[in-house]
Coordinates of C-alpha atoms in Angstrom, one line a residue:
M1 CA 10.4 -12.2 -22.3
L2 CA 10.2 -8.9 -20.4
S3 CA 9.0 -5.6 -21.5
I4 CA 8.0 -2.0 -20.0
F5 CA 4.7 -0.4 -21.1
P6 CA 3.9 3.1 -21.0
G7 CA 1.9 3.9 -17.8
M8 CA -1.8 5.0 -17.4
W9 CA -2.4 8.0 -15.4
F10 CA -5.2 7.6 -12.6
G11 CA -5.5 9.7 -9.6
K12 CA -6.4 9.3 -6.0
G13 CA -9.1 7.3 -4.5
M14 CA -10.6 7.6 -0.6
A15 CA -7.0 6.9 0.7
E16 CA -4.4 7.5 -1.9
M17 CA -3.1 6.5 -5.6
R18 CA -0.2 5.1 -7.8
I19 CA 1.1 2.3 -10.6
R20 CA 3.1 1.4 -13.4
A21 CA 3.8 -0.4 -16.6
F22 CA 5.4 -4.0 -17.7
L23 CA 5.0 -7.7 -18.6
A24 CA 6.4 -11.2 -18.7
G25 CA 5.3 -14.6 -19.8
A26 CA 5.5 -18.1 -19.5
V27 CA 4.4 -22.0 -18.4
L28 CA 5.0 -24.2 -15.4
A29 CA 3.1 -26.7 -13.5
L30 CA 2.9 -27.4 -9.9
A31 CA 0.0 -26.8 -7.5
A32 CA -0.8 -23.4 -7.3
V33 CA 0.6 -23.1 -10.9
L34 CA -0.8 -22.6 -14.1
P35 CA -1.5 -25.9 -16.4
A36 CA 1.4 -26.5 -18.8
G37 CA 1.4 -24.3 -22.1
A38 CA -1.2 -21.7 -20.3
K39 CA -0.1 -18.0 -20.6
E40 CA -2.4 -15.7 -18.7
R41 CA -2.1 -12.1 -19.1
L42 CA -2.8 -10.1 -15.8
V43 CA -2.5 -6.3 -16.1
F44 CA -2.2 -5.0 -12.5
M45 CA -2.0 -1.2 -11.5
T46 CA -0.1 0.1 -8.4
D47 CA -1.1 3.1 -6.8
W48 CA 1.5 5.9 -8.1
M49 CA 4.7 6.0 -9.6
P50 CA 7.2 3.0 -9.7
Q51 CA 8.8 3.1 -6.0
A52 CA 10.5 0.9 -3.7
E53 CA 6.6 0.6 -2.0
H54 CA 6.1 -1.4 -5.1
G55 CA 9.3 -3.4 -4.7
G56 CA 8.1 -6.9 -4.5
F57 CA 5.9 -7.0 -7.6
Y58 CA 9.0 -5.7 -9.7
Q59 CA 11.2 -8.4 -8.2
A60 CA 8.6 -10.9 -8.9
L61 CA 8.5 -9.6 -12.8
A62 CA 12.2 -9.0 -13.1
T63 CA 13.3 -12.4 -11.6
G64 CA 10.7 -14.2 -13.3
L65 CA 8.6 -15.6 -10.9
Y66 CA 5.2 -14.7 -12.6
E67 CA 6.6 -16.0 -15.5
E68 CA 7.2 -19.2 -14.0
R69 CA 3.7 -19.6 -13.0
G70 CA 2.4 -18.9 -16.4
L71 CA 1.7 -15.5 -16.0
E72 CA 2.1 -12.2 -18.5
V73 CA 2.1 -9.7 -15.9
V74 CA 1.7 -5.9 -16.9
L75 CA 2.7 -3.7 -13.8
R76 CA 1.1 -0.2 -14.9
P77 CA 2.1 2.8 -12.7
G78 CA -0.5 5.5 -11.5
G79 CA -0.1 8.8 -11.1
V80 CA -2.2 12.2 -10.9
G81 CA -5.7 12.1 -12.4
M82 CA -6.8 8.2 -12.2
D83 CA -8.8 6.4 -9.8
P84 CA -7.6 2.9 -9.5
Q85 CA -11.3 2.0 -7.7
T86 CA -13.3 3.1 -10.6
L87 CA -11.0 1.6 -13.1
L88 CA -11.0 -1.7 -11.6
A89 CA -14.4 -1.8 -10.4
A90 CA -15.2 -1.1 -14.3
G91 CA -13.1 -4.0 -15.5
A92 CA -10.3 -1.4 -17.5
V93 CA -7.7 -3.5 -15.3
D94 CA -7.5 -7.0 -14.0
G95 CA -6.4 -5.7 -10.4
A96 CA -5.0 -2.9 -8.6
M97 CA -3.0 -2.1 -5.5
G98 CA -5.4 -0.7 -2.7
S99 CA -3.5 1.5 -0.6
S100 CA -5.7 1.6 2.4
G101 CA -8.4 -0.6 3.8
F102 CA -11.0 2.4 3.1
F103 CA -10.4 1.0 -0.5
V104 CA -12.0 -1.6 0.0
L105 CA -14.9 -0.8 2.2
N106 CA -15.5 1.6 -0.2
L107 CA -15.9 -0.9 -3.2
A108 CA -18.2 -3.2 -0.5
E109 CA -20.4 -0.3 0.0
V110 CA -21.2 0.0 -3.4
G111 CA -21.5 -3.6 -4.5
A112 CA -18.4 -3.2 -6.8
P113 CA -17.0 -6.8 -8.4
V114 CA -13.9 -6.4 -6.6
V115 CA -12.3 -8.5 -4.2
T116 CA -9.2 -8.3 -1.8
V117 CA -7.0 -11.5 -2.0
A118 CA -4.1 -10.4 -0.2
A119 CA -2.8 -7.5 2.1
L120 CA 1.1 -7.3 1.7
F121 CA 1.7 -4.5 4.3
Q122 CA 0.5 -5.4 7.6
K123 CA 1.2 -1.6 8.7
D124 CA -0.2 1.5 6.9
P125 CA 2.7 3.7 5.8
T126 CA 1.1 6.8 7.0
I127 CA 2.9 9.2 9.5
L128 CA 2.5 12.3 11.1
M129 CA 5.8 13.9 11.7
S130 CA 7.1 16.8 13.6
H131 CA 10.1 19.0 13.9
P132 CA 12.4 18.0 17.0
R133 CA 10.7 19.6 19.8
D134 CA 10.2 18.8 24.0
D135 CA 6.3 19.2 23.9
V136 CA 5.5 17.0 21.0
K137 CA 6.5 12.9 22.0
S138 CA 3.6 11.0 21.0
L139 CA 0.1 11.6 19.0
A140 CA -1.4 12.6 22.2
D141 CA 0.9 15.8 22.7
M142 CA -0.4 16.9 19.1
K143 CA -3.8 17.7 20.4
G144 CA -4.4 21.3 19.6
K145 CA -1.5 22.0 17.5
P146 CA -1.7 22.9 14.0
I147 CA -1.1 19.9 11.2
M148 CA -0.9 19.7 7.8
I149 CA -3.4 17.3 6.5
G150 CA -4.0 16.5 2.7
D151 CA -7.8 17.0 1.5
P152 CA -8.1 13.4 1.0
S153 CA -7.2 12.4 4.3
V154 CA -9.9 14.7 6.0
N155 CA -12.9 12.2 6.1
T156 CA -10.4 9.3 6.6
V157 CA -7.5 9.2 8.8
W158 CA -8.4 12.8 10.5
R159 CA -11.6 11.6 11.6
W160 CA -10.0 8.4 13.2
L161 CA -7.4 10.6 15.1
K162 CA -10.2 13.0 16.1
S163 CA -11.9 9.9 17.6
R164 CA -9.0 8.6 19.3
Y165 CA -6.7 11.3 20.4
G166 CA -9.2 14.3 20.6
F167 CA -8.0 16.2 17.7
E168 CA -10.5 19.2 16.4
D169 CA -11.0 20.5 12.8
R170 CA -9.8 23.8 14.1
Q171 CA -6.2 22.2 13.8
I172 CA -6.2 21.7 10.3
R173 CA -3.7 23.3 8.0
K174 CA -4.2 22.2 4.4
Y175 CA -1.3 19.9 3.0
S176 CA -0.8 20.2 -0.8
F177 CA 2.0 17.5 -1.0
N178 CA 4.8 20.5 -1.0
I179 CA 7.1 20.1 1.9
A180 CA 8.6 23.4 1.9
P181 CA 6.3 24.8 4.5
F182 CA 6.9 22.0 6.8
L183 CA 10.9 23.0 6.5
I184 CA 10.6 26.6 7.4
D185 CA 8.1 26.5 10.1
K186 CA 9.8 24.7 13.1
S187 CA 6.4 24.3 14.5
A188 CA 4.9 22.8 11.9
I189 CA 3.4 19.1 12.0
Q190 CA 2.5 17.0 8.7
Q191 CA 1.1 13.8 7.5
G192 CA 3.2 11.9 5.3
Y193 CA 4.6 8.2 4.8
A194 CA 7.3 6.6 6.6
T195 CA 9.0 5.7 3.5
S196 CA 8.7 9.1 1.8
E197 CA 8.7 12.6 3.4
P198 CA 11.0 12.2 6.4
Y199 CA 13.9 11.4 3.8
T200 CA 12.7 14.7 1.8
A201 CA 12.9 16.6 5.0
T202 CA 16.2 15.2 6.2
K203 CA 18.0 15.7 2.7
A204 CA 16.8 19.4 3.1
G205 CA 18.6 19.8 6.6
V206 CA 15.9 18.8 9.1
T207 CA 15.7 15.3 10.9
P208 CA 11.8 15.0 11.9
Q209 CA 10.4 13.0 14.6
V210 CA 8.2 10.3 13.1
F211 CA 4.8 8.9 14.3
L212 CA 3.4 5.8 12.4
L213 CA 0.0 5.7 12.9
A214 CA -0.1 1.7 12.7
D215 CA 1.8 1.8 15.9
N216 CA -0.8 3.9 17.4
G217 CA -3.5 1.8 17.1
F218 CA -4.8 2.7 13.3
L219 CA -5.7 -0.9 11.8
S220 CA -5.6 -0.4 8.2
Y221 CA -3.9 -2.7 6.3
S222 CA -2.0 -1.3 2.8
A223 CA -0.8 -2.5 -0.6
M224 CA -3.7 -4.7 -1.1
I225 CA -4.1 -7.0 -3.9
M226 CA -7.7 -6.4 -5.4
L227 CA -8.9 -8.4 -8.4
R228 CA -12.0 -8.5 -10.4
R229 CA -14.2 -10.8 -9.0
D230 CA -14.9 -12.9 -12.2
I231 CA -10.8 -13.8 -12.2
V232 CA -11.1 -14.9 -8.4
E233 CA -14.1 -17.1 -9.2
K234 CA -13.8 -18.4 -12.6
R235 CA -9.7 -18.2 -12.6
P236 CA -8.7 -18.7 -8.8
E237 CA -5.8 -20.7 -10.5
V238 CA -4.6 -17.6 -12.1
A239 CA -5.4 -15.4 -8.7
R240 CA -3.3 -17.7 -6.8
A241 CA -0.4 -17.9 -9.0
F242 CA -0.1 -14.0 -9.1
V243 CA -0.6 -13.8 -5.0
E244 CA 1.9 -16.2 -4.4
A245 CA 4.6 -15.3 -7.0
S246 CA 3.9 -11.4 -5.5
I247 CA 4.3 -12.7 -2.0
E248 CA 8.0 -14.3 -3.3
G249 CA 8.8 -11.4 -5.0
W250 CA 8.6 -9.5 -1.7
Y251 CA 10.1 -11.8 0.4
S252 CA 13.1 -11.7 -2.3
Y253 CA 12.9 -7.8 -2.3
L254 CA 13.2 -7.3 1.4
H255 CA 15.4 -9.9 2.3
G256 CA 17.2 -10.7 -0.6
D257 CA 19.3 -8.8 -3.3
P258 CA 16.7 -6.0 -4.0
S259 CA 18.8 -4.9 -7.7
P260 CA 16.5 -6.6 -10.1
A261 CA 13.4 -4.5 -8.9
N262 CA 15.4 -1.5 -8.5
D263 CA 16.7 -1.5 -12.1
L264 CA 13.1 -2.4 -13.6
I265 CA 11.8 0.5 -10.9
R266 CA 14.4 3.5 -12.6
R267 CA 13.9 2.2 -16.1
A268 CA 10.0 2.8 -15.4
N269 CA 10.5 6.0 -13.4
P270 CA 13.8 7.6 -14.3
E271 CA 13.2 10.6 -11.4
M272 CA 13.6 7.6 -9.2
D273 CA 17.1 7.5 -7.6
Q274 CA 19.0 5.1 -6.0
A275 CA 19.1 6.4 -2.7
T276 CA 15.6 7.1 -2.6
L277 CA 15.0 3.5 -3.5
D278 CA 17.3 2.3 -0.5
Y279 CA 15.9 4.6 2.2
A280 CA 12.2 3.3 1.4
R281 CA 13.4 -0.3 1.7
A282 CA 15.2 0.0 4.8
R283 CA 12.3 2.0 6.7
M284 CA 10.1 -0.8 5.5
V285 CA 12.0 -3.3 7.4
E286 CA 12.8 -1.2 10.2
Y287 CA 9.1 -0.7 10.8
G288 CA 8.0 -3.9 9.9
I289 CA 5.8 -2.5 7.3
V290 CA 5.5 -5.7 5.4
D291 CA 6.2 -9.0 7.4
S292 CA 5.5 -8.1 11.2
G293 CA 2.2 -8.8 13.5
D294 CA 0.0 -11.9 11.7
A295 CA 2.9 -12.1 8.5
D296 CA 5.4 -13.3 11.1
R297 CA 3.0 -16.4 11.7
L298 CA 0.9 -16.5 8.5
G299 CA 3.6 -15.2 5.7
I300 CA 3.4 -12.0 4.0
G301 CA -0.1 -11.2 2.6
A302 CA -1.8 -12.4 5.8
M303 CA -5.2 -11.0 6.4
T304 CA -7.5 -11.9 9.1
E305 CA -11.2 -12.0 10.0
A306 CA -10.4 -10.3 13.5
R307 CA -8.6 -7.6 12.0
W308 CA -11.3 -6.5 9.3
Q309 CA -13.9 -6.5 11.6
A310 CA -12.4 -4.5 13.8
F311 CA -11.2 -1.9 11.2
T312 CA -14.9 -1.8 9.9
D313 CA -16.5 -1.7 13.2
E314 CA -14.3 1.3 14.1
M315 CA -15.2 3.3 10.7
K316 CA -18.6 2.6 11.2
G317 CA -18.4 3.9 14.7
L318 CA -17.0 7.1 13.0
G319 CA -19.9 7.4 10.5
L320 CA -18.0 6.6 7.4
Y321 CA -19.7 3.4 6.6
P322 CA -23.4 2.2 7.2
A323 CA -24.0 -0.1 9.9
G324 CA -25.1 -2.8 7.4
L325 CA -21.9 -3.1 5.5
D326 CA -20.6 -6.2 5.4
W327 CA -16.7 -6.1 4.5
R328 CA -17.2 -9.8 3.9
Q329 CA -18.7 -9.4 0.2
A330 CA -15.3 -8.0 -0.7
V331 CA -12.5 -10.0 0.9
D332 CA -11.2 -13.6 0.1
F333 CA -8.7 -15.6 2.5
R334 CA -8.3 -18.5 0.4
F335 CA -4.8 -17.3 -1.3
V336 CA -3.0 -16.0 1.9
N337 CA -2.3 -17.4 5.7
Q338 CA -0.6 -20.5 4.5
A339 CA 2.9 -19.1 5.1
H340 CA 3.9 -19.1 1.7
G341 CA 7.3 -18.1 0.8
K342 CA 8.6 -18.0 4.6
E343 CA 11.3 -20.3 3.7
I344 CA 12.8 -17.4 1.7
R345 CA 13.5 -15.0 4.4
P346 CA 16.9 -15.4 6.1

C-alpha cells in the first residue's frame, strides 16, 4: 500500500530546511525487522520539497523496503515557514532530516529529546561558486572579495570560513536565494548546494567554478536521521528498521535504478523535472556526498566519535557553543557503522 500525503510547511533552522509527504505499511521478521503482525507508523520530515537529495528515502518507500520491515512510513515535505528542529523536539513528528551538524548541536544545547542515529551524507553539499576567473582558483583566493551569503549562514558556515580562510564580514553581500544577481555580475561569488545552484547557473549560460566546503575542511555531516528519543530508547527495533531500510534505499537510488524514487518525487513535487533530478543524483555520486570517507568502510550512514568531536570542538572554538556542550547526549551509534547494505553497491 502506498499513498502520498499533503506536505506540512516548515522553515529554516540554523543550517537549512525541507521535507514531504507519504506512507507505506506491512510486516516481516528478521534480525532487525519488526515482529510478525506489527505495523509501526513513523512520520519523517525531510528538509525541503521532494528532490534528489531525498532520493534514498523515496526509493525505500517506492520499492517497499520500509513495508518489508513492518513500517508504515510517512515522508512529509518541508518548505518555507517551518522549523524541523522545533517540530521534532515538540514531538509533532517522529523523525526529521538534519541538514547540518549545527542542527544536532542546537538540540543538544537545549536538551531536546532528540537523537541523531545516522548521517547519510558524509559531505555537506554546501559550496561557494564563482564565474570562471583567473584570480579565483581556491577558497583562499576569495579572501577580500565580495561573497553573497544567506542570512542563516552568517553565524554558522561564514564564521567557519572566517576562521579557516581569514574572510571578513565586509565581504558579505546578501544572498536572497535568487541566482539572477550572480548571473549578471561576472565578479560575483555566492553560496549554494553542489546539487542545485551550479545546474541553475549552467542552464542560464554560466558554467561556474564550484568549491565544495567539505573538500576544504568543513567537517559537518548532512542529511542526518534524527528521531525522538523515546523511539530510540523504547522502540529501538523501529529505529533500526527505519535506519537500515533508508540505507538500503540510498544504495539503491545511487547505484541502481532510481526511477521508482524519481517517479514519487515528481508526483509529490510537480515543479521538479527529470533533468534536475538527474543532475543532482550525478553530482552526489561525483562528489562522494553519500558513500565516501568512513562510509567506504562502515557503510552509508556512518558516523564516528572522532569526527563529531572534531566538529564540535571547532564550533566551540568559534564561540558558537558553550565549552560544556556534550554532543554525545544527542548522538547514538548503535544502528550504523556495520557496513549494512554494502552488498547492494556494484
